[in-house]
Amino acid sequence: MTTVRQTTPKNLVPSDAKLEITQVKSTIGAPPNHRETVRSLGLKRIGHTVVRDADAVTVGMLNTVKHLVQVEEAK
């Protein structure tokens, strides 16, 4: 059984939506600013999910670490 993982869009834009952000890759070996960005999003480990507003600050952080996280619109 294969799992299809939805990737983060290339460039997110700020909106009024809520985003579910899940860490899918480890920060081991990542540059220090990427590690700090993942922590400041509130993520602590692989598989951890947080819900954040899609404001300019959050979208900027997600565009920095898009290869480490999966983003979906919260329902």
mmCIF file of C-alpha atoms in Angstrom:
data_model
loop_
_atom_site.group_PDB
_atom_site.id
_atom_site.type_symbol
_atom_site.label_atom_id
_atom_site.label_comp_id
_atom_site.label_asym_id
_atom_site.label_seq_id
_atom_site.Cartn_x
_atom_site.Cartn_y
_atom_site.Cartn_z
ATOM 1 C CA MET A 1 0.000 0.000 0.000
ATOM 2 C CA THR A 2 1.450 3.345 -0.994
ATOM 3 C CA THR A 3 0.628 6.573 0.729
ATOM 4 C CA VAL A 4 0.273 9.636 -1.445
ATOM 5 C CA ARG A 5 1.555 12.651 0.446
ATOM 6 C CA GLN A 6 0.204 16.007 -0.582
ATOM 7 C CA THR A 7 3.007 18.517 -0.906
ATOM 8 C CA THR A 8 2.937 22.116 0.196
ATOM 9 C CA PRO A 9 2.114 24.591 -2.577
ATOM 10 C CA LYS A 10 5.167 26.468 -3.855
ATOM 11 C CA ASN A 11 4.145 29.916 -2.667
ATOM 12 C CA LEU A 12 1.359 30.338 -0.150
ATOM 13 C CA VAL A 13 -0.336 33.720 0.089
ATOM 14 C CA PRO A 14 -1.873 35.368 3.167
ATOM 15 C CA SER A 15 -5.638 34.960 3.545
ATOM 16 C CA ASP A 16 -8.365 34.648 6.179
ATOM 17 C CA ALA A 17 -8.148 30.843 6.173
ATOM 18 C CA LYS A 18 -6.953 28.582 8.962
ATOM 19 C CA LEU A 19 -4.102 26.229 8.057
ATOM 20 C CA GLU A 20 -3.327 22.776 9.460
ATOM 21 C CA ILE A 21 0.457 22.466 9.493
ATOM 22 C CA THR A 22 2.066 19.042 10.006
ATOM 23 C CA GLN A 23 5.783 18.357 10.297
ATOM 24 C CA VAL A 24 6.661 15.521 7.895
ATOM 25 C CA LYS A 25 10.468 15.610 7.847
ATOM 26 C CA SER A 26 13.129 15.871 10.522
ATOM 27 C CA THR A 27 15.043 19.071 11.171
ATOM 28 C CA ILE A 28 18.243 17.109 11.772
ATOM 29 C CA GLY A 29 20.782 18.418 9.282
ATOM 30 C CA ALA A 30 18.637 21.408 8.376
ATOM 31 C CA PRO A 31 20.117 24.900 8.656
ATOM 32 C CA PRO A 32 19.641 26.495 12.089
ATOM 33 C CA ASN A 33 17.187 29.092 10.781
ATOM 34 C CA HIS A 34 14.952 26.297 9.405
ATOM 35 C CA ARG A 35 15.019 24.490 12.774
ATOM 36 C CA GLU A 36 14.083 27.696 14.582
ATOM 37 C CA THR A 37 11.307 28.410 12.093
ATOM 38 C CA VAL A 38 9.740 24.963 12.585
ATOM 39 C CA ARG A 39 9.865 25.428 16.371
ATOM 40 C CA SER A 40 8.368 28.921 16.161
ATOM 41 C CA LEU A 41 5.458 27.473 14.156
ATOM 42 C CA GLY A 42 4.766 25.356 17.253
ATOM 43 C CA LEU A 43 5.883 22.010 15.803
ATOM 44 C CA LYS A 44 7.803 19.695 18.109
ATOM 45 C CA ARG A 45 8.228 16.388 16.258
ATOM 46 C CA ILE A 46 7.414 14.541 13.047
ATOM 47 C CA GLY A 47 3.665 14.001 12.781
ATOM 48 C CA HIS A 48 2.813 16.899 15.101
ATOM 49 C CA THR A 49 0.027 19.143 13.755
ATOM 50 C CA VAL A 50 -0.894 22.714 14.664
ATOM 51 C CA VAL A 51 -3.603 25.052 13.378
ATOM 52 C CA ARG A 52 -2.565 28.617 12.579
ATOM 53 C CA ASP A 53 -4.085 31.610 10.796
ATOM 54 C CA ALA A 54 -2.804 32.219 7.267
ATOM 55 C CA ASP A 55 -1.432 35.673 8.076
ATOM 56 C CA ALA A 56 1.641 37.188 6.430
ATOM 57 C CA VAL A 57 4.063 36.069 9.153
ATOM 58 C CA THR A 58 2.918 32.440 9.156
ATOM 59 C CA VAL A 59 2.867 32.236 5.358
ATOM 60 C CA GLY A 60 6.402 33.610 5.212
ATOM 61 C CA MET A 61 7.606 30.989 7.685
ATOM 62 C CA LEU A 62 5.857 28.213 5.738
ATOM 63 C CA ASN A 63 7.433 29.330 2.470
ATOM 64 C CA THR A 64 10.837 29.046 4.197
ATOM 65 C CA VAL A 65 10.349 25.463 5.437
ATOM 66 C CA LYS A 66 7.911 24.115 2.832
ATOM 67 C CA HIS A 67 10.118 21.033 2.317
ATOM 68 C CA LEU A 68 9.734 20.032 6.008
ATOM 69 C CA VAL A 69 5.996 20.525 6.473
ATOM 70 C CA GLN A 70 2.655 19.639 4.908
ATOM 71 C CA VAL A 71 -0.010 22.348 4.799
ATOM 72 C CA GLU A 72 -3.745 21.873 4.361
ATOM 73 C CA GLU A 73 -6.669 24.204 4.851
ATOM 74 C CA ALA A 74 -8.359 23.476 8.188
ATOM 75 C CA LYS A 75 -11.950 22.317 8.025
#
